[in-house]
Short mmCIF file of C-alpha atoms and ligand atoms in Angstrom, two decimals:
data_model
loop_
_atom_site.label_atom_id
_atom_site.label_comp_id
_atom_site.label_asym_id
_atom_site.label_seq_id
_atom_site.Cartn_x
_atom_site.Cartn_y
_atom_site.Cartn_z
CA UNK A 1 38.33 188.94 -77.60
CA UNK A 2 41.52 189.70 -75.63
CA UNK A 3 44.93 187.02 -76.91
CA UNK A 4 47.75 186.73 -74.29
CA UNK A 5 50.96 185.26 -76.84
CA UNK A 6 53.94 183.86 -75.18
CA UNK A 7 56.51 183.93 -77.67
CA UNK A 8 54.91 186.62 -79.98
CA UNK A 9 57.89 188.01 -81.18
CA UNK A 10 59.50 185.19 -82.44
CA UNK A 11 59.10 183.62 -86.09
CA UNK A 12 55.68 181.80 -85.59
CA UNK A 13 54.24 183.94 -82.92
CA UNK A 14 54.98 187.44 -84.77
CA UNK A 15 53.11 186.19 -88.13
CA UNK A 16 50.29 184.87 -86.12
CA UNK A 17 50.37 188.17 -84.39
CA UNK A 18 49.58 189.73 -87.52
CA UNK A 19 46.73 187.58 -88.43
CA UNK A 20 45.01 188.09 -85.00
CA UNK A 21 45.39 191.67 -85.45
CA UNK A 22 43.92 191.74 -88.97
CA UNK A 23 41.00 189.79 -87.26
CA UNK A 24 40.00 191.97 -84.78
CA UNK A 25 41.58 190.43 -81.75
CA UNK A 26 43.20 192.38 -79.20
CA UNK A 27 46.94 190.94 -78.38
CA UNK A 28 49.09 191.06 -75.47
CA UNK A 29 52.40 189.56 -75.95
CA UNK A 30 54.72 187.96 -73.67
CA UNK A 31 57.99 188.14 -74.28
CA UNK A 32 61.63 187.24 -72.64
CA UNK A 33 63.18 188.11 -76.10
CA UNK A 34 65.72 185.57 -75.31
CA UNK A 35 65.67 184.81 -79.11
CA UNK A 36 64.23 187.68 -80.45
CA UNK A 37 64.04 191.06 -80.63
CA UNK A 38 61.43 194.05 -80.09
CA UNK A 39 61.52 195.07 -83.54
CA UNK A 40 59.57 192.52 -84.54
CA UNK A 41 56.63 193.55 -83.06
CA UNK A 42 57.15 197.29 -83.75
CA UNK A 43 56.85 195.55 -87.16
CA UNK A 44 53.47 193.45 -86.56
CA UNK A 45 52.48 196.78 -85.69
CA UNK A 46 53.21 198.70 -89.15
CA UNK A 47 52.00 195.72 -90.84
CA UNK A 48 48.44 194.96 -89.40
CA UNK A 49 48.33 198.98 -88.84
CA UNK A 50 47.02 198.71 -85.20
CA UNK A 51 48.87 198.47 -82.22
CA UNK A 52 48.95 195.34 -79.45
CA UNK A 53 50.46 195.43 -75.65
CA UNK A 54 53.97 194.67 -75.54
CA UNK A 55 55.44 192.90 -72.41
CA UNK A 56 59.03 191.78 -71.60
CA UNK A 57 58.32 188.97 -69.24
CA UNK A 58 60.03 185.77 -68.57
CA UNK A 59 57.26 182.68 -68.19
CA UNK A 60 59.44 181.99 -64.78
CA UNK A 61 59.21 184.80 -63.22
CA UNK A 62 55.80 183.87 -61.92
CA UNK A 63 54.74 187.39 -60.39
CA UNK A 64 55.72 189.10 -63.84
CA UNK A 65 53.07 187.15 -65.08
CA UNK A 66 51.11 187.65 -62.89
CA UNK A 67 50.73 191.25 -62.92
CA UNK A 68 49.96 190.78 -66.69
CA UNK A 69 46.73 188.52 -66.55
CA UNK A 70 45.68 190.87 -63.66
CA UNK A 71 45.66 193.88 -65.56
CA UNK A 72 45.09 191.90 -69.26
CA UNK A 73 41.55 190.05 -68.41
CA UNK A 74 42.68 187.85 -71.24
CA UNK A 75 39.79 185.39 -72.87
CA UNK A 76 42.72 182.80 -74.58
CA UNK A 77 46.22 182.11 -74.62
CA UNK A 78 48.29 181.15 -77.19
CA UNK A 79 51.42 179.53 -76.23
CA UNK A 80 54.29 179.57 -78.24
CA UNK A 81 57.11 180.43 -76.06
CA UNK A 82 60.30 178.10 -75.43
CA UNK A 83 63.70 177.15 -76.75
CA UNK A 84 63.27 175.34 -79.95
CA UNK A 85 67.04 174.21 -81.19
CA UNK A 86 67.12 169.98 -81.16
CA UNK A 87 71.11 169.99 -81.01
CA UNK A 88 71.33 172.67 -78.00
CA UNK A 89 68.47 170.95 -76.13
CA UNK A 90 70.90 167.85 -76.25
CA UNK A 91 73.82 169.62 -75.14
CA UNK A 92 71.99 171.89 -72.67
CA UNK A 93 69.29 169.79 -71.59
CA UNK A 94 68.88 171.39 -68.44
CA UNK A 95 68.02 174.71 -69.26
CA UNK A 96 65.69 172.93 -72.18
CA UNK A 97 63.54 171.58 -69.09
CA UNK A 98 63.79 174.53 -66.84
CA UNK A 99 62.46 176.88 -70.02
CA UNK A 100 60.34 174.89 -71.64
CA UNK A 101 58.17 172.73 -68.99
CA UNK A 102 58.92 174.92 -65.71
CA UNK A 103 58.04 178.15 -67.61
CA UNK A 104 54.87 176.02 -69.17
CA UNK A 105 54.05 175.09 -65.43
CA UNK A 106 54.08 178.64 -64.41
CA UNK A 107 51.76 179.64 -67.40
CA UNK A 108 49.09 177.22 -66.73
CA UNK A 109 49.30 177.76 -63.39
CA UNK A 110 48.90 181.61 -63.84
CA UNK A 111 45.87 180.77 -66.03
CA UNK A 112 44.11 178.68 -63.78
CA UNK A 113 44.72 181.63 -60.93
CA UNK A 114 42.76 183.80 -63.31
CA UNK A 115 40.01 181.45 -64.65
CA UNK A 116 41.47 181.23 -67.90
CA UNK A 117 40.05 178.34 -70.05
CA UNK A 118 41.48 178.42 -73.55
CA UNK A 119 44.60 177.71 -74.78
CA UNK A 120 46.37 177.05 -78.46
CA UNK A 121 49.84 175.09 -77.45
CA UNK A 122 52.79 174.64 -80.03
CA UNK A 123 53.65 171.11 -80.37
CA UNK A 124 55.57 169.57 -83.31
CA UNK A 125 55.58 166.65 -85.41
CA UNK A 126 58.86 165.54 -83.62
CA UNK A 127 56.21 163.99 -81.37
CA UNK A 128 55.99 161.04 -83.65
CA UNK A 129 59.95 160.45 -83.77
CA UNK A 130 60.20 158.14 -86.97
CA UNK A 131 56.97 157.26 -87.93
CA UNK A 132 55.83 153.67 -88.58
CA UNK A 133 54.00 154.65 -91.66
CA UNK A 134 53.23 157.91 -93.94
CA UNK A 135 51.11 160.42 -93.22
CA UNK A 136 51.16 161.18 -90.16
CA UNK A 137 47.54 161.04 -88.37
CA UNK A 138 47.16 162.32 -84.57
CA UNK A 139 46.46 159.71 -83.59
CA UNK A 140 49.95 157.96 -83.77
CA UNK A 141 52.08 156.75 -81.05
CA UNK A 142 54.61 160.04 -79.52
CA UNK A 143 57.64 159.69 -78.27
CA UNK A 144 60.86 161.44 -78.87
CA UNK A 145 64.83 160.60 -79.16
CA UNK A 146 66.04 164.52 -77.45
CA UNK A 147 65.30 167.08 -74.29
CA UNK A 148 63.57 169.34 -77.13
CA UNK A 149 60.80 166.51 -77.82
CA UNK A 150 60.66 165.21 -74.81
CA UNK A 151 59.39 168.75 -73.55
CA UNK A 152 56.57 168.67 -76.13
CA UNK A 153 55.78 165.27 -75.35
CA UNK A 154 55.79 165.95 -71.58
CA UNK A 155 53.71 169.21 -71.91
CA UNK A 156 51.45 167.52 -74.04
CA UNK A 157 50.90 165.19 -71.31
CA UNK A 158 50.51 167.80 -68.70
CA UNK A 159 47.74 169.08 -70.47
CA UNK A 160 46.02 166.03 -70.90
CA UNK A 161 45.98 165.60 -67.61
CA UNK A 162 45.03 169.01 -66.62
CA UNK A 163 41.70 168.52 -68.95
CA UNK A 164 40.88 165.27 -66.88
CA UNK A 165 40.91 167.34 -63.46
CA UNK A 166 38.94 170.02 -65.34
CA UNK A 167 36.63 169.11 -68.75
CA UNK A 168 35.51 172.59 -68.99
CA UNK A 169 39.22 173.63 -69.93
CA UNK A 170 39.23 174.12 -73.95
CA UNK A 171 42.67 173.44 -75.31
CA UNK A 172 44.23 172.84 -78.92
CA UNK A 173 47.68 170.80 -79.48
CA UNK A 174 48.85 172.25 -82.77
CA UNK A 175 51.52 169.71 -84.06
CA UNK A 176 53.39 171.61 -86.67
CA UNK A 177 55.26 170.57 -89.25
CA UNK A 178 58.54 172.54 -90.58
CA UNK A 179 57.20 176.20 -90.97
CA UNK A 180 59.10 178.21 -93.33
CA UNK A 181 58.62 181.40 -95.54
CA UNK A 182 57.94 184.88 -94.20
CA UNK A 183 55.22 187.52 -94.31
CA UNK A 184 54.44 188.35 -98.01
CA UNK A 185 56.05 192.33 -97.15
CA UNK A 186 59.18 191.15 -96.08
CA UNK A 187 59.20 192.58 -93.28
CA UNK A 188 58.91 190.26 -90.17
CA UNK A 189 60.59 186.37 -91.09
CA UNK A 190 62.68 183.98 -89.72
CA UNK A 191 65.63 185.59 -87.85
CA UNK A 192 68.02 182.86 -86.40
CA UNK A 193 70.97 184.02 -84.21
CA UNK A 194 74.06 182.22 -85.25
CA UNK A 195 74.45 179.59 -87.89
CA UNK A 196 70.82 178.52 -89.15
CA UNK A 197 69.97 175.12 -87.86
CA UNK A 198 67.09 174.45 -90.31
CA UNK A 199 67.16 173.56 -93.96
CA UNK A 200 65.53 176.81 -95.36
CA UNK A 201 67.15 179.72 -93.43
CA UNK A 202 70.45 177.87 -93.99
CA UNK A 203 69.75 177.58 -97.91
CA UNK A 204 68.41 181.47 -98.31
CA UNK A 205 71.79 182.59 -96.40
CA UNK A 206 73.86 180.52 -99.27
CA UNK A 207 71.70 182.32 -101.79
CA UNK A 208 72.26 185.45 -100.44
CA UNK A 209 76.48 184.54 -99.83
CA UNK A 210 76.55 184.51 -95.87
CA UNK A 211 76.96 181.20 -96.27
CA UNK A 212 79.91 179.15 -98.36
CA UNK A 213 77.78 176.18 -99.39
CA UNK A 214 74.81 174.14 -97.70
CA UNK A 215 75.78 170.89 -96.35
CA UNK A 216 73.54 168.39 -97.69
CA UNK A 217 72.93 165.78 -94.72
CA UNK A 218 72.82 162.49 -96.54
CA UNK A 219 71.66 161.25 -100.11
CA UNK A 220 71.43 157.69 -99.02
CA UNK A 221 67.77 158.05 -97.05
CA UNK A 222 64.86 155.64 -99.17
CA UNK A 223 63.74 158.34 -100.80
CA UNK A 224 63.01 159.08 -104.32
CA UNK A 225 66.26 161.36 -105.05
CA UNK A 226 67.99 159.81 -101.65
CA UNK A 227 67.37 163.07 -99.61
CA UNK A 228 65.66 163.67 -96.47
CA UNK A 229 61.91 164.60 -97.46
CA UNK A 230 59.82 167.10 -94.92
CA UNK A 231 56.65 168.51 -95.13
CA UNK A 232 57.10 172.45 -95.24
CA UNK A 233 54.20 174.62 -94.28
CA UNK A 234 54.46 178.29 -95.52
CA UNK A 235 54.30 180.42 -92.18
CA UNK A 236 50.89 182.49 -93.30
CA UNK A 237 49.13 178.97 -93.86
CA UNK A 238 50.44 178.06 -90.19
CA UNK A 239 49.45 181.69 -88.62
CA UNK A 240 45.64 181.72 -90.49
CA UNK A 241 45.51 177.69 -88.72
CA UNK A 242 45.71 179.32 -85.27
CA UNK A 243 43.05 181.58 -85.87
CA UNK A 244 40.85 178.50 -86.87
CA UNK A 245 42.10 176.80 -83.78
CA UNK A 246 41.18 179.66 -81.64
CA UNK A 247 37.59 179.84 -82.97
CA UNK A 248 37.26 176.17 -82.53
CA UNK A 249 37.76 176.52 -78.69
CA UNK A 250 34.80 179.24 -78.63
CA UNK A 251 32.41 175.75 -79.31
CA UNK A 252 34.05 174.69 -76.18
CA UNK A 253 35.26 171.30 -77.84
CA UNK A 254 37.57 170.31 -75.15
CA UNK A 255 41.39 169.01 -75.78
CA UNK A 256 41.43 168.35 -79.38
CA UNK A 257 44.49 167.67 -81.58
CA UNK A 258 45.92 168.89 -85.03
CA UNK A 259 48.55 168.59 -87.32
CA UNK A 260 49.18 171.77 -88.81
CA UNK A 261 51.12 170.71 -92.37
CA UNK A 262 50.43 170.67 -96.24
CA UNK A 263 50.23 166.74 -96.57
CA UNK A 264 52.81 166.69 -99.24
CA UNK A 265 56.68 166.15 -98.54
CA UNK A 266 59.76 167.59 -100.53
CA UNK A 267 63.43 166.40 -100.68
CA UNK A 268 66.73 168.80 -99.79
CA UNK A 269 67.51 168.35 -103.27
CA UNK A 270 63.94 170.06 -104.28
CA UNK A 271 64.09 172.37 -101.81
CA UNK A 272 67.46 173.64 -103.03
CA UNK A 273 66.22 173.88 -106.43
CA UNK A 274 62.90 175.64 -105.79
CA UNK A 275 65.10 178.05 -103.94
CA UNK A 276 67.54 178.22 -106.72
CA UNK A 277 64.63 179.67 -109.12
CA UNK A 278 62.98 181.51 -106.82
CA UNK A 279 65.90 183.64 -105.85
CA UNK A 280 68.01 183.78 -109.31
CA UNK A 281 71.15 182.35 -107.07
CA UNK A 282 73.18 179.11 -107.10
CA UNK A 283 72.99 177.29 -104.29
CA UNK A 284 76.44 175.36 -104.11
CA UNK A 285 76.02 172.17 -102.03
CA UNK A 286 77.92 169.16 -101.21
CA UNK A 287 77.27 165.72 -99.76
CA UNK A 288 77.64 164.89 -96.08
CA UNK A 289 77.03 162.46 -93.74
CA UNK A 290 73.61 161.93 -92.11
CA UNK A 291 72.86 164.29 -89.25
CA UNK A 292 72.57 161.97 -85.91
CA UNK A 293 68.72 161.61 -84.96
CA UNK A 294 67.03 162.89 -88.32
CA UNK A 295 64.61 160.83 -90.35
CA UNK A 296 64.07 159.70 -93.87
CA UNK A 297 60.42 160.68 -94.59
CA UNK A 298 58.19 163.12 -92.94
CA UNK A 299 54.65 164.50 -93.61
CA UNK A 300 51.58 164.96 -92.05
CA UNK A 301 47.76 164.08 -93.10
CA UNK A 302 46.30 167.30 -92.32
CA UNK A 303 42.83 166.24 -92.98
CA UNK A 304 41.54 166.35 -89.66
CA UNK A 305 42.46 169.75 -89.51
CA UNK A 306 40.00 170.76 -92.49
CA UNK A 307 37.68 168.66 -91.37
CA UNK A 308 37.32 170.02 -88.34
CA UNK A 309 38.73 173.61 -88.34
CA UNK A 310 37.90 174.75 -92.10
CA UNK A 311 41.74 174.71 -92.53
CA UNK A 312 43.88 173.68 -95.17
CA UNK A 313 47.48 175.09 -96.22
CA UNK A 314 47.50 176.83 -99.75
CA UNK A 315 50.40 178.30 -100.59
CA UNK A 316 53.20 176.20 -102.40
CA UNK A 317 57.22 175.60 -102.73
CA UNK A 318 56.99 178.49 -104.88
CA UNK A 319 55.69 181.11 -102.20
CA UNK A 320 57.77 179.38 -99.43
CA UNK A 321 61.60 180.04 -101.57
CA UNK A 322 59.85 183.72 -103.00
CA UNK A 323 58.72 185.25 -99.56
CA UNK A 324 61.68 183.65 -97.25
CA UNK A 325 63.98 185.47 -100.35
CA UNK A 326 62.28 188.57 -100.16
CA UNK A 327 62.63 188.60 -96.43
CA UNK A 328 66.44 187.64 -96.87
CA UNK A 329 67.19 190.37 -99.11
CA UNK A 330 65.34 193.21 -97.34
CA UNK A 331 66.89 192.48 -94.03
CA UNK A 332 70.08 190.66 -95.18
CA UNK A 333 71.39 190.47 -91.28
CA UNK A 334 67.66 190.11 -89.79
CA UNK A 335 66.33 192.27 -87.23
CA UNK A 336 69.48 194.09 -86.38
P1 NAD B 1 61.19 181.44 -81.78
O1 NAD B 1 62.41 181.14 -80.98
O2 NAD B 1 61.31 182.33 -82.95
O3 NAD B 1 60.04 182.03 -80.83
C1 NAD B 1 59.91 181.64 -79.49
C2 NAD B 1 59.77 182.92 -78.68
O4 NAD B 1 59.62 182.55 -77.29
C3 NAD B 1 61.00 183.82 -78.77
O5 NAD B 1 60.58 185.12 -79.07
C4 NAD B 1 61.62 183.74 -77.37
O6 NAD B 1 62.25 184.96 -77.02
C5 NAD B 1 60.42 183.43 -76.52
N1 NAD B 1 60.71 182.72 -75.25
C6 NAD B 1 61.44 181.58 -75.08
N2 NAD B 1 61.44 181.23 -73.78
C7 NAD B 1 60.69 182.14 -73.12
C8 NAD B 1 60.30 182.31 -71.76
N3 NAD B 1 60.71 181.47 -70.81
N4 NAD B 1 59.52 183.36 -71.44
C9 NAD B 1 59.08 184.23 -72.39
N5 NAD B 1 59.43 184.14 -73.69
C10 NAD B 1 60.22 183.10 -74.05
O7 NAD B 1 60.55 180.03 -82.20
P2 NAD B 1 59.38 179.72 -83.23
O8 NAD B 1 59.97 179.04 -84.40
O9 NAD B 1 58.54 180.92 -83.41
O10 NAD B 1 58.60 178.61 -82.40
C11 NAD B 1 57.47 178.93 -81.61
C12 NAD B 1 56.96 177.65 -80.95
O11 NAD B 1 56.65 176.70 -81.96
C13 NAD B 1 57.99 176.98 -80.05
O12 NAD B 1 57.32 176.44 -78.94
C14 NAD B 1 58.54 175.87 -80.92
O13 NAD B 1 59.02 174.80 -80.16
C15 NAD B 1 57.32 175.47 -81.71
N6 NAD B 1 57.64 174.84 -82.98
C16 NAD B 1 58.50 175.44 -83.85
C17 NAD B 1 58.82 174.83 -85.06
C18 NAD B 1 59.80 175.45 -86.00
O14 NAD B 1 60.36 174.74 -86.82
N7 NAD B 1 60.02 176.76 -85.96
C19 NAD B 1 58.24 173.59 -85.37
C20 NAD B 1 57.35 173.02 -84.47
C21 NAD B 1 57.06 173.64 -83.27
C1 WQD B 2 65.02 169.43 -92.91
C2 WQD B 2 65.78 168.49 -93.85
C3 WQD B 2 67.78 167.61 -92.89
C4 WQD B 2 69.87 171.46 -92.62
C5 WQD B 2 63.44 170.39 -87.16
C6 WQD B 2 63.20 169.88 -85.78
C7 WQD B 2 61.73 169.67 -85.56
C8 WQD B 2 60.92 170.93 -85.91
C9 WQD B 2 61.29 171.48 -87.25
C10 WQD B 2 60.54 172.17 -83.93
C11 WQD B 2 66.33 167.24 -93.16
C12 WQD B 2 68.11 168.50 -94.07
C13 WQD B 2 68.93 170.47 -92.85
C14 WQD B 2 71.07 171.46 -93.38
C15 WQD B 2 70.30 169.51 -94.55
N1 WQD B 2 61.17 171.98 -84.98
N2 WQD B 2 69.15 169.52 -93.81
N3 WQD B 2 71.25 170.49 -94.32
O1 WQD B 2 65.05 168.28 -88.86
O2 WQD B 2 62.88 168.14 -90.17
O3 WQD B 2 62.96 169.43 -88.09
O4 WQD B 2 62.71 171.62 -87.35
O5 WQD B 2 59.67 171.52 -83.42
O6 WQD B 2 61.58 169.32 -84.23
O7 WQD B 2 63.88 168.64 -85.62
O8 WQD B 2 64.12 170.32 -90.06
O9 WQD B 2 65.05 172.10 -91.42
O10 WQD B 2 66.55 170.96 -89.74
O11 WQD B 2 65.83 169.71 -91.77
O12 WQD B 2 70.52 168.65 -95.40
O13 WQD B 2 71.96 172.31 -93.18
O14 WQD B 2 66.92 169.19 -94.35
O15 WQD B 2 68.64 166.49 -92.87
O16 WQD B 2 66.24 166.19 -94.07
P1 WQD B 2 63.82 168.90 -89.30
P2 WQD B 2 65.44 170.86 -90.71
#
């Protein structure tokens, strides 16, 4: 079974990469590399030990894309392409839109062209925006408070809609939760340009003294040590889920809906201390004010998921700190 990837070498797409290879899938990736780099899938490559096509293509440019599915007779897509940074999308909301729903629109479009049927989309749990209650099932209201969500909202929504013109289309809305970790070899992880925006990659470049301190944003939230609690998903737990999603659509079940997390939420403050052991270091914090827009309490119920796709997350706090460390400290300034 042939696998066109948008966004395969970035963080998510390169582990799931991996996991398709070691399955047997052939793998074309798509690629602008406007936040990543090519050695990342040189890397996928060592790792799974076989090789996959390789092509630097924007989703806009529409005849790029083109040429791809004509020569790629692809079976499924999996989409993970777009620009993923909450704050920027705010600032540059424009070019949040244009990316991330224009280059969607080309993709689908391309796909129909071609009589492709099956797709795996990225969404994220910032579809629910602060939930009424905890966990998080699917079927809760979505909404969102910035451009960023609002493009996973709207593209969920596109979708829908495109499944009502057409039942036969087969699609899966994975609703992550906040991936983190790397690939047990520490060799393809998390590689942020710039100043990390997310808790872990900021606390591992502390550890490793890129970073002064980690700015803790608020300890007032109701929470049982005050700090914001999230539920992080290790990044091999979220690659193996795509798999499961993919061989879901093979029963041709439709548009069907997942949230991709471990169930269980963590604080900042026991995030920065599983880190602390895992790594040996001292992470030096201090006390800020909230960050605008984030959220107490966060964390899926993921039993739908392993109900319905054999899937459930298994690796711990433990294996998120160790293999996001070991990835840190092999490749202290990333890909570069
Ligand atoms: P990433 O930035 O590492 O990977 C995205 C990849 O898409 C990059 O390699 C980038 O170069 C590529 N890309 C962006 N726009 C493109 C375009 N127009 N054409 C071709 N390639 C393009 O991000 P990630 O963390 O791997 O996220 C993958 C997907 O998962 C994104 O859609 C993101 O919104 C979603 N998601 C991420 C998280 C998270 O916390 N990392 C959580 C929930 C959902
Ligand atoms: C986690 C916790 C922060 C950084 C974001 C996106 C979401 C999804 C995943 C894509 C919060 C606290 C963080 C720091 C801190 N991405 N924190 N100091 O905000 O849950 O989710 O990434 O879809 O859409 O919004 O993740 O890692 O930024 O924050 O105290 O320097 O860590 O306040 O409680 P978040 P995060």
């Amino acid at each position: 079974m042939r696998v066109l990837v948008t966004g395969g070498a970035g963080y998510i797409g390169s582990h799931t990469c991996v996991e398709l290879l070691l399955a047997g899938y052939e793998v074309i990736v798509v690629d602008s590399l406007i936040n990543s780099r090519e050695e990342s899938v040189r890397r996928i490559e060592e790792i799974s030990g076989r090789k996959l096509e390789f092509h630097k293509v924007d989703l806009l440019d529409k005849s790029g894309l083109d040429r791809v599915f004509q020569q790629a007779k692809v079976d499924a897509v999996i989409h993970f392409a777009g620009l993923k940074a909450v704050g920027e999308s705010v600032a540059i909301p424009l070019q949040y839109y244009k990316n991330n729903i224009s280059g969607s629109l080309v993709l689908f479009e391309v796909m129909a062209q071609h009589g492709v049927r099956n797709l795996v989309f990225s969404s994220s749990a910032t579809v629910y925006g602060d939930p009424a209650s905890l966990p998080i099932t699917e079927d809760f209201p979505i909404k969102s408070s910035n451009p960023y969500g609002w493009c996973k909202v709207m593209i969920e929504q596109i979708l829908q809609d495109l499944y009502l013109a057409d039942p036969s289309l087969n699609i899966a809305l994975l609703r992550y939760f906040n991936p983190v970790g790397a690939h047990p070899t520490g060799r393809i992880g998390e590689d942020p340009k710039g100043v990390p925006n997310n808790l872990v990659p900021y606390i591992s470049q502390v550890a490793v003294g890129k970073l002064p301190e980690l700015k803790i944003f608020g300890n007032d939230y109701p929470t049982p040590d005050g700090t914001g609690v999230r539920d992080y998903i290790h990044i091999m737990d979220l690659a193996s889920g795509h798999i499961k999603a993919l061989e879901k659509l093979a029963a041709n079940p439709g548009l069907v809906i997942y949230n991709l997390g471990t169930g269980k939420g963590y604080s900042v403050l026991e995030m920065v201390n599983a880190f602390a052991e895992a790594s040996g270091k001292k992470i030096p914090y201090k006390i800020v004010e909230r960050r605008p827009g984030d959220i107490a309490s966060c964390y899926a119920d993921p039993s739908k998921a392993e109900k319905d796709l054999f899937w459930k997350a298994s690796r711990d706090i433990k294996a998120m700190c160790a293999d996001t460390w070991r990835w840190q400290t092999k490749n202290p300034n990333g890909y570069e």
